[in-house]
Amino acid sequence: MDTDVQVEELDTTDPVARAAWHDVMERAARADRPHALVTTAAAFEVTATSPSTHYARTWLQAVVGGQGGVGHEVVGVAELELPLSENTDVAWAEVQVLPTHRRRGVGRALWHAVVERARAAKRTRVGGEMTVDTAAPGPAREFAAAVGTVEKHREDHLVADLPVAMSPVDPAYDVVTWRGRCPDEHRKAYLAMRNQMNADVPTGELDLEPEVLDDERLATSEERLMRAYDVRVAAARRSADGTFGGYSLLFVPHGTDYGWQDDTLVMPEHRGHRLGAALKTANYADLPDDVRLVHTWTAPSNTAMHRTNTALGFRVVEHMYEVEAPIA
Ligand SMILES: CC(C)(COP(=O)(O)OP(=O)(O)OC[C@H]1O[C@@H](n2cnc3c(N)ncnc32)[C@H](O)[C@@H]1OP(=O)(O)O)[C@@H](O)C(=O)NCCC(=O)NCCS
């Protein structure tokens, strides 16, 4: 390793340091991933400056040129996330190094710093997401293997250019939409669907407990998300009895021209009506004209959702691997 490289914790009270951390993360991620969806500076500001009750986060940086001294330069960054409510045996990690400083042990040094902190917090495994471009894969998988992780699950990262053709809504349902906080009258049904989603989503060989949302946790998450994202939900309600059959959740980071498709769920007894595609396209149709692209992630094994996505015009641009290393 470069002898003058030091790993230190980001001082989250320093706005200049936060901006530098984010800038290095973004440049490193984009270097070999033209389709990368990168946390915006505004979203990073929210996460870094207002701690969550459910996750403890630490940001690390690899610096050259001395700590705080002349020529001090951040060349790599890492994020460590410790779930506090579920999965308290796990630590999540992400490591990024600027292309100019790769293959000198910086990534490994950041990984070790993450593992050391994860062990101190009594975690027994470290997980992470490694994403590579399908056309020109970067070094993520080789790095992940070199530090001892194994692949547990794969998802495709897909993008679609907007507009996409509207999918018709089954006449037995009407579509209810909202932005930001879920209206009070729908919260109970929305919470039931969100928890069903967390329990149902395929995670391959990842052995994880689903997150359980209650009204308070949902409200806190909505409030945090709304500070960085335009949060949009389309839900399907059966006209005959008013029951909710599914929802689709979309985020548009403030100040950007793309959306990011999060959950889409159709409740078991409402499947078979093509509600998933109808809800997604209802959300897309509502977007301002300057939003030109939507990102989504689907496991190739999730045949129904993969077909829905490709039929809408989504194309696979990256492969995302969820990896894990035992550290006990
Ligand atoms: C992956 C990444 C973090 C590696 O950083 P780095 O500082 O170059 O990593 P290191 O020098 O510590 O490499 C550690 C080991 O990983 C493997 N490795 C790293 N890059 C590699 C490459 N291009 N080809 C083959 N193996 C590679 C090697 O085994 C290497 O050990 P060695 O140099 O002794 O052979 C960096 O390339 C990066 O930021 N990529 C983009 C972001 C990313 O994909 N991050 C991982 C997702 S969390």
JSON list of C-alpha atoms in Angstrom, two decimals, residues 10-97:
[
{"chain": "A", "resi": 10, "resn": "LEU", "atom": "CA", "xyz": [-15.28, 11.71, 7.89]},
{"chain": "A", "resi": 11, "resn": "ASP", "atom": "CA", "xyz": [-16.05, 14.63, 10.19]},
{"chain": "A", "resi": 12, "resn": "THR", "atom": "CA", "xyz": [-19.78, 14.86, 9.43]},
{"chain": "A", "resi": 13, "resn": "THR", "atom": "CA", "xyz": [-19.98, 18.31, 11.07]},
{"chain": "A", "resi": 14, "resn": "ASP", "atom": "CA", "xyz": [-17.71, 19.77, 8.34]},
{"chain": "A", "resi": 15, "resn": "PRO", "atom": "CA", "xyz": [-19.65, 20.72, 5.17]},
{"chain": "A", "resi": 16, "resn": "VAL", "atom": "CA", "xyz": [-16.48, 21.00, 3.05]},
{"chain": "A", "resi": 17, "resn": "ALA", "atom": "CA", "xyz": [-15.37, 17.52, 4.12]},
{"chain": "A", "resi": 18, "resn": "ARG", "atom": "CA", "xyz": [-18.84, 16.11, 3.41]},
{"chain": "A", "resi": 19, "resn": "ALA", "atom": "CA", "xyz": [-18.79, 17.61, -0.08]},
{"chain": "A", "resi": 20, "resn": "ALA", "atom": "CA", "xyz": [-15.29, 16.19, -0.74]},
{"chain": "A", "resi": 21, "resn": "TRP", "atom": "CA", "xyz": [-16.37, 12.73, 0.44]},
{"chain": "A", "resi": 22, "resn": "HIS", "atom": "CA", "xyz": [-19.40, 12.78, -1.84]},
{"chain": "A", "resi": 23, "resn": "ASP", "atom": "CA", "xyz": [-17.39, 14.08, -4.79]},
{"chain": "A", "resi": 24, "resn": "VAL", "atom": "CA", "xyz": [-14.83, 11.26, -4.52]},
{"chain": "A", "resi": 25, "resn": "MET", "atom": "CA", "xyz": [-17.59, 8.66, -4.13]},
{"chain": "A", "resi": 26, "resn": "GLU", "atom": "CA", "xyz": [-19.33, 9.98, -7.24]},
{"chain": "A", "resi": 27, "resn": "ARG", "atom": "CA", "xyz": [-16.21, 10.25, -9.40]},
{"chain": "A", "resi": 28, "resn": "ALA", "atom": "CA", "xyz": [-15.03, 6.76, -8.39]},
{"chain": "A", "resi": 29, "resn": "ALA", "atom": "CA", "xyz": [-18.44, 5.21, -9.06]},
{"chain": "A", "resi": 30, "resn": "ARG", "atom": "CA", "xyz": [-18.88, 6.91, -12.43]},
{"chain": "A", "resi": 31, "resn": "ALA", "atom": "CA", "xyz": [-15.36, 6.12, -13.64]},
{"chain": "A", "resi": 32, "resn": "ASP", "atom": "CA", "xyz": [-16.30, 2.70, -14.98]},
{"chain": "A", "resi": 33, "resn": "ARG", "atom": "CA", "xyz": [-20.09, 2.79, -14.71]},
{"chain": "A", "resi": 34, "resn": "PRO", "atom": "CA", "xyz": [-21.75, 5.16, -17.20]},
{"chain": "A", "resi": 35, "resn": "HIS", "atom": "CA", "xyz": [-25.22, 4.06, -15.99]},
{"chain": "A", "resi": 36, "resn": "ALA", "atom": "CA", "xyz": [-24.49, 4.24, -12.27]},
{"chain": "A", "resi": 37, "resn": "LEU", "atom": "CA", "xyz": [-27.24, 5.60, -10.06]},
{"chain": "A", "resi": 38, "resn": "VAL", "atom": "CA", "xyz": [-25.29, 7.61, -7.51]},
{"chain": "A", "resi": 39, "resn": "THR", "atom": "CA", "xyz": [-26.69, 9.15, -4.31]},
{"chain": "A", "resi": 40, "resn": "THR", "atom": "CA", "xyz": [-27.06, 12.87, -4.97]},
{"chain": "A", "resi": 41, "resn": "ALA", "atom": "CA", "xyz": [-25.13, 15.40, -2.89]},
{"chain": "A", "resi": 42, "resn": "ALA", "atom": "CA", "xyz": [-28.45, 16.59, -1.42]},
{"chain": "A", "resi": 43, "resn": "ALA", "atom": "CA", "xyz": [-29.46, 13.06, -0.39]},
{"chain": "A", "resi": 44, "resn": "PHE", "atom": "CA", "xyz": [-26.02, 12.45, 1.11]},
{"chain": "A", "resi": 45, "resn": "GLU", "atom": "CA", "xyz": [-26.36, 15.68, 3.12]},
{"chain": "A", "resi": 46, "resn": "VAL", "atom": "CA", "xyz": [-29.60, 14.41, 4.68]},
{"chain": "A", "resi": 47, "resn": "THR", "atom": "CA", "xyz": [-28.11, 11.01, 5.59]},
{"chain": "A", "resi": 48, "resn": "ALA", "atom": "CA", "xyz": [-24.82, 12.40, 6.87]},
{"chain": "A", "resi": 49, "resn": "THR", "atom": "CA", "xyz": [-26.29, 15.18, 8.99]},
{"chain": "A", "resi": 50, "resn": "SER", "atom": "CA", "xyz": [-29.37, 13.56, 10.53]},
{"chain": "A", "resi": 51, "resn": "PRO", "atom": "CA", "xyz": [-28.68, 10.18, 12.09]},
{"chain": "A", "resi": 52, "resn": "SER", "atom": "CA", "xyz": [-31.32, 7.50, 11.66]},
{"chain": "A", "resi": 53, "resn": "THR", "atom": "CA", "xyz": [-32.72, 5.49, 14.59]},
{"chain": "A", "resi": 54, "resn": "HIS", "atom": "CA", "xyz": [-32.57, 2.28, 12.55]},
{"chain": "A", "resi": 55, "resn": "TYR", "atom": "CA", "xyz": [-29.06, 2.47, 11.06]},
{"chain": "A", "resi": 56, "resn": "ALA", "atom": "CA", "xyz": [-25.76, 3.67, 12.51]},
{"chain": "A", "resi": 57, "resn": "ARG", "atom": "CA", "xyz": [-23.56, 4.97, 9.72]},
{"chain": "A", "resi": 58, "resn": "THR", "atom": "CA", "xyz": [-19.87, 5.82, 9.56]},
{"chain": "A", "resi": 59, "resn": "TRP", "atom": "CA", "xyz": [-18.08, 7.27, 6.57]},
{"chain": "A", "resi": 60, "resn": "LEU", "atom": "CA", "xyz": [-14.40, 6.63, 6.06]},
{"chain": "A", "resi": 61, "resn": "GLN", "atom": "CA", "xyz": [-11.91, 8.23, 3.74]},
{"chain": "A", "resi": 62, "resn": "ALA", "atom": "CA", "xyz": [-8.46, 7.32, 2.54]},
{"chain": "A", "resi": 63, "resn": "VAL", "atom": "CA", "xyz": [-6.29, 10.41, 2.37]},
{"chain": "A", "resi": 64, "resn": "VAL", "atom": "CA", "xyz": [-2.85, 11.13, 1.02]},
{"chain": "A", "resi": 65, "resn": "GLY", "atom": "CA", "xyz": [-0.64, 14.06, 1.95]},
{"chain": "A", "resi": 66, "resn": "GLY", "atom": "CA", "xyz": [-1.20, 14.04, 5.70]},
{"chain": "A", "resi": 67, "resn": "GLN", "atom": "CA", "xyz": [-4.30, 14.46, 7.81]},
{"chain": "A", "resi": 68, "resn": "GLY", "atom": "CA", "xyz": [-5.63, 17.98, 7.36]},
{"chain": "A", "resi": 69, "resn": "GLY", "atom": "CA", "xyz": [-2.24, 19.21, 6.16]},
{"chain": "A", "resi": 70, "resn": "VAL", "atom": "CA", "xyz": [-1.04, 20.80, 2.92]},
{"chain": "A", "resi": 71, "resn": "GLY", "atom": "CA", "xyz": [-1.76, 18.61, -0.11]},
{"chain": "A", "resi": 72, "resn": "HIS", "atom": "CA", "xyz": [-4.32, 16.61, 1.87]},
{"chain": "A", "resi": 73, "resn": "GLU", "atom": "CA", "xyz": [-6.37, 14.77, -0.73]},
{"chain": "A", "resi": 74, "resn": "VAL", "atom": "CA", "xyz": [-9.14, 12.19, -0.43]},
{"chain": "A", "resi": 75, "resn": "VAL", "atom": "CA", "xyz": [-8.49, 9.34, -2.89]},
{"chain": "A", "resi": 76, "resn": "GLY", "atom": "CA", "xyz": [-10.96, 6.70, -1.68]},
{"chain": "A", "resi": 77, "resn": "VAL", "atom": "CA", "xyz": [-14.04, 6.44, 0.47]},
{"chain": "A", "resi": 78, "resn": "ALA", "atom": "CA", "xyz": [-16.10, 3.83, 2.29]},
{"chain": "A", "resi": 79, "resn": "GLU", "atom": "CA", "xyz": [-19.44, 3.70, 4.01]},
{"chain": "A", "resi": 80, "resn": "LEU", "atom": "CA", "xyz": [-20.30, 1.40, 6.90]},
{"chain": "A", "resi": 81, "resn": "GLU", "atom": "CA", "xyz": [-23.92, 0.88, 7.83]},
{"chain": "A", "resi": 82, "resn": "LEU", "atom": "CA", "xyz": [-24.95, -1.03, 10.96]},
{"chain": "A", "resi": 83, "resn": "PRO", "atom": "CA", "xyz": [-28.63, -2.02, 11.04]},
{"chain": "A", "resi": 84, "resn": "LEU", "atom": "CA", "xyz": [-29.96, -1.44, 14.56]},
{"chain": "A", "resi": 85, "resn": "SER", "atom": "CA", "xyz": [-33.51, -2.80, 14.37]},
{"chain": "A", "resi": 86, "resn": "GLU", "atom": "CA", "xyz": [-33.24, -5.97, 12.28]},
{"chain": "A", "resi": 87, "resn": "ASN", "atom": "CA", "xyz": [-30.23, -7.95, 11.06]},
{"chain": "A", "resi": 88, "resn": "THR", "atom": "CA", "xyz": [-28.07, -6.82, 13.95]},
{"chain": "A", "resi": 89, "resn": "ASP", "atom": "CA", "xyz": [-25.45, -9.47, 13.05]},
{"chain": "A", "resi": 90, "resn": "VAL", "atom": "CA", "xyz": [-24.79, -7.76, 9.70]},
{"chain": "A", "resi": 91, "resn": "ALA", "atom": "CA", "xyz": [-22.74, -4.74, 8.62]},
{"chain": "A", "resi": 92, "resn": "TRP", "atom": "CA", "xyz": [-23.15, -3.20, 5.15]},
{"chain": "A", "resi": 93, "resn": "ALA", "atom": "CA", "xyz": [-20.14, -1.79, 3.38]},
{"chain": "A", "resi": 94, "resn": "GLU", "atom": "CA", "xyz": [-19.30, 0.11, 0.24]},
{"chain": "A", "resi": 95, "resn": "VAL", "atom": "CA", "xyz": [-15.78, 0.93, -0.94]},
{"chain": "A", "resi": 96, "resn": "GLN", "atom": "CA", "xyz": [-14.77, 3.26, -3.78]},
{"chain": "A", "resi": 97, "resn": "VAL", "atom": "CA", "xyz": [-11.34, 4.37, -4.95]}
]
